[in-house]
Coordinates of C-alpha atoms in Angstrom, one line a residue:
M1 CA -20.0 -33.2 12.2
L2 CA -20.8 -29.6 13.0
A3 CA -17.2 -28.8 13.6
I4 CA -16.2 -30.3 10.3
T5 CA -18.8 -28.2 8.5
T6 CA -17.6 -25.1 10.5
R7 CA -14.0 -25.7 9.4
W8 CA -15.0 -26.2 5.8
H9 CA -17.1 -23.0 5.9
K10 CA -14.1 -21.2 7.3
V11 CA -12.0 -22.2 4.2
K12 CA -14.8 -21.1 1.9
E13 CA -15.3 -17.9 3.9
L14 CA -11.6 -17.1 3.6
K15 CA -11.7 -17.7 -0.2
S16 CA -14.7 -15.6 -0.4
K17 CA -13.1 -12.8 1.5
L18 CA -10.0 -13.0 -0.6
K19 CA -12.3 -12.9 -3.7
I20 CA -9.8 -14.8 -5.9
D21 CA -11.7 -14.2 -9.2
D22 CA -12.0 -10.5 -8.4
I23 CA -8.2 -10.4 -7.6
K24 CA -7.5 -12.1 -11.0
K25 CA -9.7 -9.6 -12.9
T26 CA -8.4 -6.7 -10.9
V27 CA -4.8 -7.6 -11.5
Y28 CA -5.4 -8.1 -15.2
R29 CA -7.1 -4.7 -15.5
G30 CA -4.7 -3.1 -13.1
T31 CA -1.7 -4.0 -15.4
H32 CA -3.2 -2.0 -18.3
T33 CA -4.5 0.7 -16.0
I34 CA -1.1 1.3 -14.4
R35 CA 0.6 1.3 -17.8
F36 CA -1.9 3.8 -19.2
A37 CA -1.6 5.9 -16.0
M38 CA 2.2 6.0 -16.2
L39 CA 2.1 6.8 -20.0
T40 CA -0.4 9.6 -19.6
T41 CA 1.4 11.0 -16.5
Y42 CA 4.7 11.1 -18.3
V43 CA 3.1 12.6 -21.4
A44 CA 1.2 15.2 -19.3
V45 CA 4.3 16.2 -17.3
T46 CA 6.3 16.4 -20.5
L47 CA 3.6 18.5 -22.3
V48 CA 3.4 20.9 -19.3
A49 CA 7.1 21.3 -19.1
L50 CA 7.5 21.8 -22.8
G51 CA 4.6 24.3 -22.8
I52 CA 6.1 26.3 -20.0
M53 CA 9.5 26.2 -21.8
Y54 CA 8.0 27.2 -25.1
I55 CA 6.0 30.2 -23.6
Y56 CA 8.9 31.3 -21.5
N57 CA 11.6 31.1 -24.2
I58 CA 9.5 32.7 -26.9
G59 CA 8.4 35.5 -24.5
I60 CA 12.0 36.2 -23.5
L61 CA 13.3 36.0 -27.1
S62 CA 10.5 38.3 -28.4
E63 CA 11.0 40.8 -25.6
S64 CA 14.8 40.7 -26.1
L65 CA 14.6 41.3 -29.9
Y66 CA 12.0 44.1 -29.6
S67 CA 13.9 45.8 -26.8
E68 CA 17.1 45.6 -28.8
N69 CA 15.5 47.2 -31.9
T70 CA 13.7 49.8 -29.7
V71 CA 17.0 50.9 -28.2
K72 CA 18.6 51.1 -31.6
L73 CA 15.7 53.1 -33.0
Y74 CA 15.8 55.5 -30.0
A75 CA 19.5 56.0 -30.6
K76 CA 19.0 57.0 -34.2
A77 CA 16.0 59.2 -33.4
N78 CA 18.1 61.1 -30.7
I79 CA 21.0 61.6 -33.1
I80 CA 18.6 62.9 -35.8
S81 CA 16.9 65.2 -33.2
Q82 CA 20.3 66.7 -32.1
S83 CA 21.4 67.2 -35.7
A84 CA 18.0 68.7 -36.7
S85 CA 18.1 71.3 -33.9
E86 CA 21.4 72.7 -35.4
I87 CA 19.8 73.3 -38.8
W88 CA 16.4 74.3 -37.6
E89 CA 16.7 78.1 -38.2
S90 CA 17.7 77.9 -41.9
D91 CA 16.1 80.7 -43.9
D92 CA 15.7 78.7 -47.0
E93 CA 13.2 75.8 -46.9
N94 CA 15.1 74.0 -49.7
V95 CA 18.4 74.2 -47.7
M96 CA 16.5 72.9 -44.7
Y97 CA 15.1 70.1 -46.7
M98 CA 18.5 69.2 -48.2
R99 CA 20.3 69.3 -44.8
A100 CA 17.5 67.1 -43.2
E101 CA 17.8 64.7 -46.2
A102 CA 21.5 64.4 -45.6
I103 CA 21.0 63.6 -41.9
F104 CA 18.4 61.0 -42.5
D105 CA 20.4 59.4 -45.4
R106 CA 23.5 59.2 -43.2
L107 CA 21.7 57.4 -40.4
L108 CA 18.9 55.4 -42.1
A109 CA 20.7 54.3 -45.3
G110 CA 20.3 50.6 -46.1
T111 CA 17.4 50.2 -43.6
N112 CA 13.6 50.0 -44.0
I113 CA 13.1 52.6 -41.4
R114 CA 10.7 55.5 -42.3
G115 CA 11.8 58.9 -40.8
V116 CA 9.6 62.0 -40.5
L117 CA 10.7 65.4 -39.3
T118 CA 7.9 67.8 -38.1
D119 CA 7.7 71.1 -36.4
S120 CA 5.8 71.8 -33.2
S121 CA 2.5 72.1 -35.2
Y122 CA 3.0 68.6 -36.7
N123 CA 3.8 70.1 -40.2
V124 CA 6.1 67.7 -42.0
R125 CA 9.5 69.3 -42.8
Y126 CA 11.0 66.1 -44.2
D127 CA 9.8 62.5 -44.9
T128 CA 11.9 59.6 -46.2
N129 CA 8.8 58.1 -47.8
I130 CA 8.8 60.3 -51.0
A131 CA 5.8 58.4 -52.3
A132 CA 3.6 59.5 -49.4
D133 CA 4.3 63.2 -50.3
M134 CA 3.7 64.4 -46.8
V135 CA 6.1 67.4 -46.9
G136 CA 4.1 70.5 -45.9
K137 CA 1.2 68.5 -44.6
V138 CA 0.1 67.8 -41.1
F139 CA 1.3 64.4 -39.7
M140 CA -0.4 63.3 -36.5
R141 CA 0.6 60.3 -34.5
D142 CA 0.0 59.6 -30.8
V143 CA 3.7 59.0 -30.1
L144 CA 4.6 62.2 -32.1
K145 CA 2.1 64.3 -30.1
R146 CA 3.7 63.0 -26.9
A147 CA 7.2 63.8 -28.2
V148 CA 6.2 67.4 -29.1
D149 CA 4.9 67.5 -25.5
G150 CA 8.4 66.7 -24.3
E151 CA 8.3 62.9 -23.9
Q152 CA 10.3 60.2 -25.6
C153 CA 8.0 57.3 -26.3
D154 CA 7.5 54.2 -28.5
S155 CA 4.7 51.9 -29.5
I156 CA 4.1 48.8 -31.6
I157 CA 1.4 49.0 -34.3
E158 CA -0.1 45.8 -35.7
S159 CA -1.5 45.7 -39.2
D160 CA -2.0 43.2 -42.1
S161 CA 1.6 43.7 -43.1
G162 CA 2.8 42.7 -39.6
K163 CA 4.1 44.6 -36.6
T164 CA 5.7 48.1 -36.9
L165 CA 7.8 49.6 -34.2
T166 CA 7.5 53.4 -33.8
V167 CA 9.5 55.8 -31.7
A168 CA 9.3 59.6 -31.4
V169 CA 11.6 62.1 -29.6
P170 CA 11.3 65.9 -29.3
I171 CA 13.6 68.4 -31.0
E172 CA 14.8 71.1 -28.6
R173 CA 16.6 74.4 -29.4
D174 CA 17.5 76.9 -26.8
G175 CA 15.4 75.0 -24.2
E176 CA 12.3 75.1 -26.3
I177 CA 10.6 72.2 -28.2
V178 CA 10.5 73.2 -31.9
G179 CA 9.5 69.9 -33.4
G180 CA 9.7 66.1 -33.3
V181 CA 11.4 63.2 -35.0
Y182 CA 9.3 60.1 -35.8
L183 CA 10.8 56.8 -36.9
A184 CA 8.9 53.7 -37.9
E185 CA 10.5 50.3 -38.6
N186 CA 8.7 47.1 -39.8
M187 CA 9.4 44.2 -37.5
L188 CA 9.1 41.5 -40.2
S189 CA 12.6 40.3 -39.7
V190 CA 12.0 40.0 -36.0
T191 CA 8.7 38.2 -36.5
E192 CA 10.4 35.8 -39.0
T193 CA 13.1 35.1 -36.5
V194 CA 10.6 34.4 -33.7
N195 CA 8.5 32.2 -36.0
A196 CA 11.6 30.2 -37.1
I197 CA 12.5 29.6 -33.4
K198 CA 8.9 28.7 -32.7
A199 CA 9.0 26.1 -35.4
S200 CA 12.3 24.7 -34.1
L201 CA 10.9 24.5 -30.6
V202 CA 7.7 22.8 -31.8
L203 CA 9.8 20.3 -33.8
F204 CA 12.1 19.7 -30.8
S205 CA 9.2 19.3 -28.5
A206 CA 7.5 16.8 -30.8
L207 CA 10.7 14.8 -31.0
L208 CA 11.3 15.0 -27.3
L209 CA 7.6 13.9 -26.6
F210 CA 8.0 11.0 -29.0
I211 CA 11.2 9.9 -27.1
I212 CA 9.4 10.3 -23.7
V213 CA 6.5 8.2 -25.0
L214 CA 8.8 5.4 -26.0
I215 CA 10.7 5.6 -22.7
S216 CA 7.5 5.7 -20.7
I217 CA 6.0 2.7 -22.5
G218 CA 9.2 0.7 -21.9
T219 CA 9.4 1.8 -18.3
S220 CA 5.8 0.9 -17.7
Y221 CA 6.3 -2.5 -19.1
I222 CA 9.4 -3.1 -17.0
I223 CA 7.6 -1.9 -13.9
T224 CA 4.3 -3.7 -14.4
S225 CA 5.7 -6.9 -16.0
P226 CA 5.7 -8.7 -12.6
I227 CA 1.9 -8.1 -12.5
A228 CA 1.5 -10.6 -15.3
G229 CA 3.1 -13.2 -13.1
F230 CA 0.8 -12.2 -10.3
T231 CA -2.2 -12.7 -12.6
D232 CA -1.0 -16.3 -13.4
V233 CA -0.7 -17.0 -9.6
A234 CA -4.2 -15.5 -9.0
R235 CA -5.6 -17.6 -11.8
S236 CA -4.1 -20.8 -10.3
I237 CA -5.5 -19.8 -6.9
S238 CA -9.0 -19.4 -8.4
K239 CA -8.7 -23.0 -9.6
G240 CA -7.7 -24.3 -6.2
D241 CA -4.0 -24.7 -7.0
F242 CA -2.0 -23.0 -4.2
S243 CA 1.4 -24.4 -5.2
K244 CA 2.3 -21.6 -7.7
R245 CA 4.3 -18.7 -6.5
A246 CA 5.0 -15.3 -7.9
K247 CA 8.6 -14.3 -8.8
V248 CA 9.9 -11.7 -6.5
D249 CA 12.7 -9.5 -7.6
G250 CA 14.2 -6.4 -5.9
L251 CA 12.9 -4.5 -2.9
G252 CA 10.2 -2.2 -4.3
E253 CA 6.5 -2.1 -4.0
M254 CA 6.1 -4.8 -6.7
A255 CA 8.3 -7.1 -4.7
E256 CA 6.2 -6.4 -1.6
M257 CA 3.1 -7.2 -3.6
G258 CA 4.6 -10.5 -4.8
Q259 CA 5.7 -11.4 -1.3
A260 CA 2.1 -10.7 0.0
L261 CA 0.7 -12.8 -2.8
N262 CA 3.1 -15.7 -2.0
Y263 CA 2.2 -15.4 1.7
M264 CA -1.4 -15.6 0.8
C265 CA -0.7 -18.8 -1.2
D266 CA 1.2 -20.3 1.7
E267 CA -1.6 -19.5 4.1
L268 CA -4.3 -20.9 1.7
N269 CA -2.2 -24.0 1.1
A270 CA -1.6 -24.6 4.8
L271 CA -5.3 -24.0 5.5
E272 CA -6.3 -26.4 2.7
E273 CA -3.9 -29.1 4.1
K274 CA -5.3 -28.6 7.6
R275 CA -8.8 -28.9 6.2
K276 CA -8.0 -32.2 4.5
N277 CA -6.2 -33.5 7.5
F278 CA -8.9 -32.4 9.8
V279 CA -11.7 -34.0 7.7
S280 CA -9.6 -37.2 7.5
D281 CA -8.9 -37.2 11.2
V282 CA -12.5 -36.5 12.2
S283 CA -13.8 -39.1 9.8
H284 CA -11.4 -41.7 11.3
E285 CA -12.3 -40.7 14.9
L286 CA -16.0 -40.9 14.3
K287 CA -15.8 -44.0 12.2
T288 CA -14.3 -46.1 15.1
P289 CA -17.1 -45.6 17.7
M290 CA -19.7 -45.8 14.9
A291 CA -18.2 -49.1 13.7
G292 CA -18.2 -50.4 17.2
I293 CA -21.8 -49.5 17.7
K294 CA -22.7 -51.1 14.3
L295 CA -20.8 -54.3 15.2
L296 CA -22.6 -54.5 18.6
C297 CA -26.0 -53.9 17.0
D298 CA -25.4 -56.5 14.3
S299 CA -24.2 -59.0 16.9
L300 CA -27.2 -58.4 19.1
V301 CA -29.6 -58.7 16.1
Q302 CA -28.0 -62.0 14.9
A303 CA -27.9 -63.5 18.4
E304 CA -30.8 -66.1 18.8
N305 CA -32.7 -65.6 22.0
P306 CA -30.1 -63.6 23.8
D307 CA -30.5 -63.5 27.6
I308 CA -30.9 -60.4 29.6
A309 CA -27.3 -60.4 30.8
T310 CA -26.0 -60.5 27.2
I311 CA -28.3 -57.7 26.1
R312 CA -27.3 -55.6 29.1
E313 CA -23.6 -56.2 28.3
F314 CA -24.1 -55.2 24.6
L315 CA -26.0 -52.1 25.6
T316 CA -23.4 -51.1 28.1
D317 CA -20.7 -51.4 25.4
M318 CA -22.8 -49.3 23.1
S319 CA -23.3 -46.7 25.8
E320 CA -19.6 -46.5 26.3
E321 CA -19.1 -46.0 22.5
I322 CA -21.8 -43.4 22.4
D323 CA -20.1 -41.6 25.4
R324 CA -16.9 -41.7 23.5
L325 CA -18.6 -40.3 20.4
T326 CA -20.2 -37.6 22.5
R327 CA -16.8 -36.6 24.0
I328 CA -15.3 -36.3 20.5
I329 CA -18.2 -34.1 19.3
N330 CA -18.0 -31.9 22.4
R331 CA -14.3 -31.4 22.0
L332 CA -14.8 -30.6 18.3
L333 CA -17.5 -28.0 19.2
T334 CA -15.1 -26.5 21.8
L335 CA -12.3 -26.3 19.1
S336 CA -14.7 -24.8 16.7
R337 CA -15.7 -22.0 19.1
L338 CA -12.0 -21.3 19.8
D339 CA -11.2 -21.2 16.1
T340 CA -14.0 -18.6 15.5
G341 CA -12.4 -16.4 18.1
A342 CA -14.8 -17.0 21.0
D343 CA -15.1 -14.1 23.4
L344 CA -13.3 -14.5 26.6
A345 CA -15.1 -13.9 29.9
M346 CA -12.2 -12.0 31.4
S347 CA -12.1 -11.5 35.2
E348 CA -9.5 -11.4 38.0
V349 CA -8.5 -15.0 38.5
D350 CA -6.5 -16.3 41.5
I351 CA -4.3 -18.9 39.8
S352 CA -3.3 -20.5 43.1
A353 CA -6.9 -21.1 44.0
L354 CA -7.7 -22.3 40.5
C355 CA -4.9 -24.9 40.5
A356 CA -5.9 -26.1 44.0
G357 CA -9.4 -26.6 42.7
V358 CA -8.1 -28.7 39.8
I359 CA -6.0 -30.8 42.2
G360 CA -9.0 -31.4 44.4
S361 CA -11.2 -32.6 41.6
L362 CA -8.6 -35.1 40.3
V363 CA -7.3 -36.5 43.6
K364 CA -9.7 -39.5 43.3
L365 CA -8.6 -40.3 39.7
A366 CA -5.0 -40.2 40.7
G367 CA -5.7 -42.3 43.8
E368 CA -7.1 -45.1 41.6
K369 CA -3.7 -45.5 40.1
D370 CA -1.8 -45.0 43.3
I371 CA -0.3 -41.8 41.9
E372 CA 0.7 -39.0 44.3
L373 CA -0.8 -35.7 43.0
S374 CA 0.7 -32.7 44.7
Y375 CA 0.6 -28.9 44.4
E376 CA 3.6 -26.6 45.0
K377 CA 2.3 -23.2 46.0
P378 CA 4.1 -20.1 45.0
Q379 CA 6.7 -18.9 47.6
S380 CA 5.6 -15.3 47.5
G381 CA 2.2 -13.7 47.3
N382 CA -0.1 -14.6 44.5
V383 CA -0.9 -12.3 41.6
L384 CA -4.5 -11.9 40.3
I385 CA -4.3 -12.1 36.6
C386 CA -6.9 -11.1 34.1
A387 CA -8.1 -14.3 32.4
D388 CA -11.1 -16.5 31.5
Y389 CA -11.5 -18.7 34.6
D390 CA -13.3 -21.6 32.8
K391 CA -10.8 -21.8 29.9
I392 CA -7.7 -21.6 32.1
Y393 CA -9.3 -24.2 34.5
E394 CA -9.8 -26.5 31.5
C395 CA -6.3 -26.0 30.3
I396 CA -4.8 -27.1 33.6
Y397 CA -7.4 -29.9 34.0
N398 CA -6.6 -31.4 30.6
I399 CA -2.8 -31.4 31.2
V400 CA -3.1 -32.9 34.7
V401 CA -5.5 -35.6 33.4
N402 CA -3.1 -36.5 30.6
A403 CA -0.2 -36.6 33.2
I404 CA -2.3 -39.0 35.4
K405 CA -3.2 -41.2 32.4
Y406 CA 0.4 -41.6 31.2
T407 CA 2.1 -41.8 34.6
P408 CA 2.7 -45.4 35.8
E409 CA 1.2 -46.7 39.0
G410 CA 3.0 -45.4 42.1
G411 CA 4.3 -42.4 40.2
H412 CA 4.1 -38.7 40.9
V413 CA 2.4 -35.7 39.3
V414 CA 3.3 -32.2 40.5
V415 CA 1.5 -28.9 39.7
R416 CA 3.5 -25.8 40.5
V417 CA 2.9 -22.1 40.0
T418 CA 5.5 -19.3 40.0
F419 CA 5.2 -15.6 39.3
G420 CA 7.6 -13.2 37.7
E421 CA 7.3 -9.4 37.2
K422 CA 5.3 -9.7 34.0
E423 CA 4.2 -13.3 33.7
C424 CA 2.6 -16.2 35.5
I425 CA 4.1 -19.7 35.0
M426 CA 2.1 -22.9 35.5
E427 CA 3.9 -26.3 35.2
V428 CA 2.6 -29.8 35.4
E429 CA 5.4 -32.4 35.8
D430 CA 5.1 -36.2 35.7
D431 CA 7.4 -39.1 35.8
G432 CA 5.8 -40.9 32.8
P433 CA 7.5 -42.2 29.7
G434 CA 8.4 -38.7 28.4
I435 CA 8.0 -37.2 24.9
P436 CA 10.7 -37.6 22.2
D437 CA 12.2 -34.3 21.0
G438 CA 10.7 -34.6 17.5
E439 CA 7.2 -35.0 19.0
K440 CA 7.2 -32.1 21.5
T441 CA 5.4 -29.7 19.2
K442 CA 3.2 -32.3 17.5
V443 CA 1.5 -33.3 20.7
F444 CA -0.5 -30.0 20.4
E445 CA -1.9 -30.9 17.0
R446 CA -5.4 -32.2 16.7
F447 CA -5.9 -35.9 17.0
Y448 CA -2.2 -36.5 17.5
R449 CA -1.2 -39.3 19.9
L450 CA 2.2 -40.6 20.8
D451 CA 0.7 -44.0 21.5
D452 CA -2.5 -44.3 19.6
S453 CA -3.6 -47.7 20.9
R454 CA -2.9 -46.7 24.5
A455 CA -4.8 -43.4 24.1
R456 CA -7.8 -45.2 22.8
D457 CA -7.7 -47.5 25.9
T458 CA -7.6 -44.5 28.2
G459 CA -10.5 -42.9 26.3
G460 CA -8.4 -40.0 24.8
T461 CA -9.7 -38.1 21.8
G462 CA -6.4 -36.5 20.9
L463 CA -8.0 -33.0 21.2
G464 CA -7.3 -32.1 24.8
L465 CA -3.9 -30.5 24.2
A466 CA -5.1 -28.8 21.0
I467 CA -7.9 -27.2 23.0
T468 CA -5.4 -26.2 25.7
K469 CA -3.1 -24.6 23.2
E470 CA -5.9 -22.6 21.5
A471 CA -7.2 -21.3 24.9
V472 CA -3.6 -20.3 25.9
L473 CA -3.1 -18.5 22.6
L474 CA -6.4 -16.6 23.1
H475 CA -4.9 -15.3 26.4
K476 CA -1.7 -14.1 24.5
G477 CA 0.3 -16.8 26.4
T478 CA 2.5 -19.7 25.4
I479 CA 2.6 -23.4 26.1
E480 CA 5.4 -25.9 25.6
A481 CA 6.5 -29.4 26.4
L482 CA 9.8 -30.0 28.2
D483 CA 11.8 -32.9 29.5
S484 CA 11.6 -33.6 33.2
P485 CA 14.8 -34.4 35.2
S486 CA 13.0 -37.5 36.4
G487 CA 12.6 -38.7 32.8
G488 CA 9.0 -37.7 32.4
S489 CA 7.5 -34.5 30.9
I490 CA 6.9 -30.9 32.0
F491 CA 4.1 -28.9 30.4
R492 CA 4.6 -25.2 30.9
I493 CA 2.0 -22.5 30.4
T494 CA 3.1 -18.9 30.5
L495 CA 0.5 -16.1 30.8
P496 CA 1.1 -12.4 30.9
I497 CA 0.3 -10.4 34.0
P498 CA -1.3 -7.0 33.4
Q499 CA 0.3 -4.0 34.9
S500 CA -2.8 -3.6 37.1
G501 CA -2.2 -7.0 38.7
K502 CA -2.6 -7.1 42.5
E503 CA -0.7 -9.3 44.9
T504 CA -2.6 -11.2 47.5
N505 CA -1.2 -13.1 50.5
L506 CA -1.8 -16.8 50.8

């Protein structure tokens, strides 16, 4: 019963490790989390891209417009400077004023540009802003001072009325700076143009962002919609229903997740079926000897004045049933240890000597049925393989015992060992009734018997080959049942030989 409990705890432990309820909650939360993450990611990327585009385009546009106006203003200022140098030495101030007025009117007519003409002492000789009445007064500006010093310069002045672009150039006559030209233009039109483009970009960005949000929401639902199916499957698993499967479409990560979930369902379903079958088989196996013991006890109790011989006979029968029960329990304990991944006591094992030891221990059992038990030694030197001696010994022992049990009197059982470059092959051949093709893999299942009644007569538990298979698998080997040319069966065990294996002479 300990083995039954162990197997049942393994199922519960696996369910606990899988944390089905947590998977269900995580998947449910994960759907919304992924959708939110995708939406915020798309929106964030879009906002960053639009922000960079907005700043870059507005910056380039503003710089381009201001540069263009600056170039135009410099061109006008230089023309005025050249024209003013030609009229500079006029004797009559009025004539000078009128000539300057003509120059400024010709170049600045129809614009909002203010023009000021000064001498080298910053005294205004002409000003297009008549209301300012600066003629004859000192007009000081930083750009004008730098112009009188011989430099062409510009600057942008910000005020409540907006930005104003100013330029100043020197007036030269006979290689000497005699004054300066100062022009100032309000950049309201440029500001309005930039603001209009800003508004258009903001509107375009808002529209684009709205479209991106819609697309991202749709995309997130399309991508994460399979998760809803995964949630249903997880919910079914949490209720013990392993029959439901997730729909798998495509080849992406979601498809891989669905395949993993379906694989988990298959494994749980197979494990659950094995548990049910195992419990059923164990119950049946334990029930038979227990029922026999119960029957013997009841018969003995109901017998009136049984003699010593009868009591001895009944007790002998009960002892045999108890021995059988003990064998089943011991086999179950062995299987339980193998299932839990029992550690292997690995050492260098001489397979030839091991097989010879098995033959020696079973010669008497074979002799009782007049069966010839022989051993074919390998033709070349032996190879010491790394294995658990006790478990490999039990594997060979179980197979040979089965062969003796099912071989008719006067038959033959042969054990042979051969070695390849990377593997050791052990075969047990008998000339018994053989195994049908459809049963060759089933004989390694727990409690499986080809002939149930005969197996019970021979004391079999149906666990020997299952234990053998588990032990071979622990050694990374293989075991298979084949047909013998004589009509019987061949059980073949193949174990890997490590690269460090060493040959020994017989």
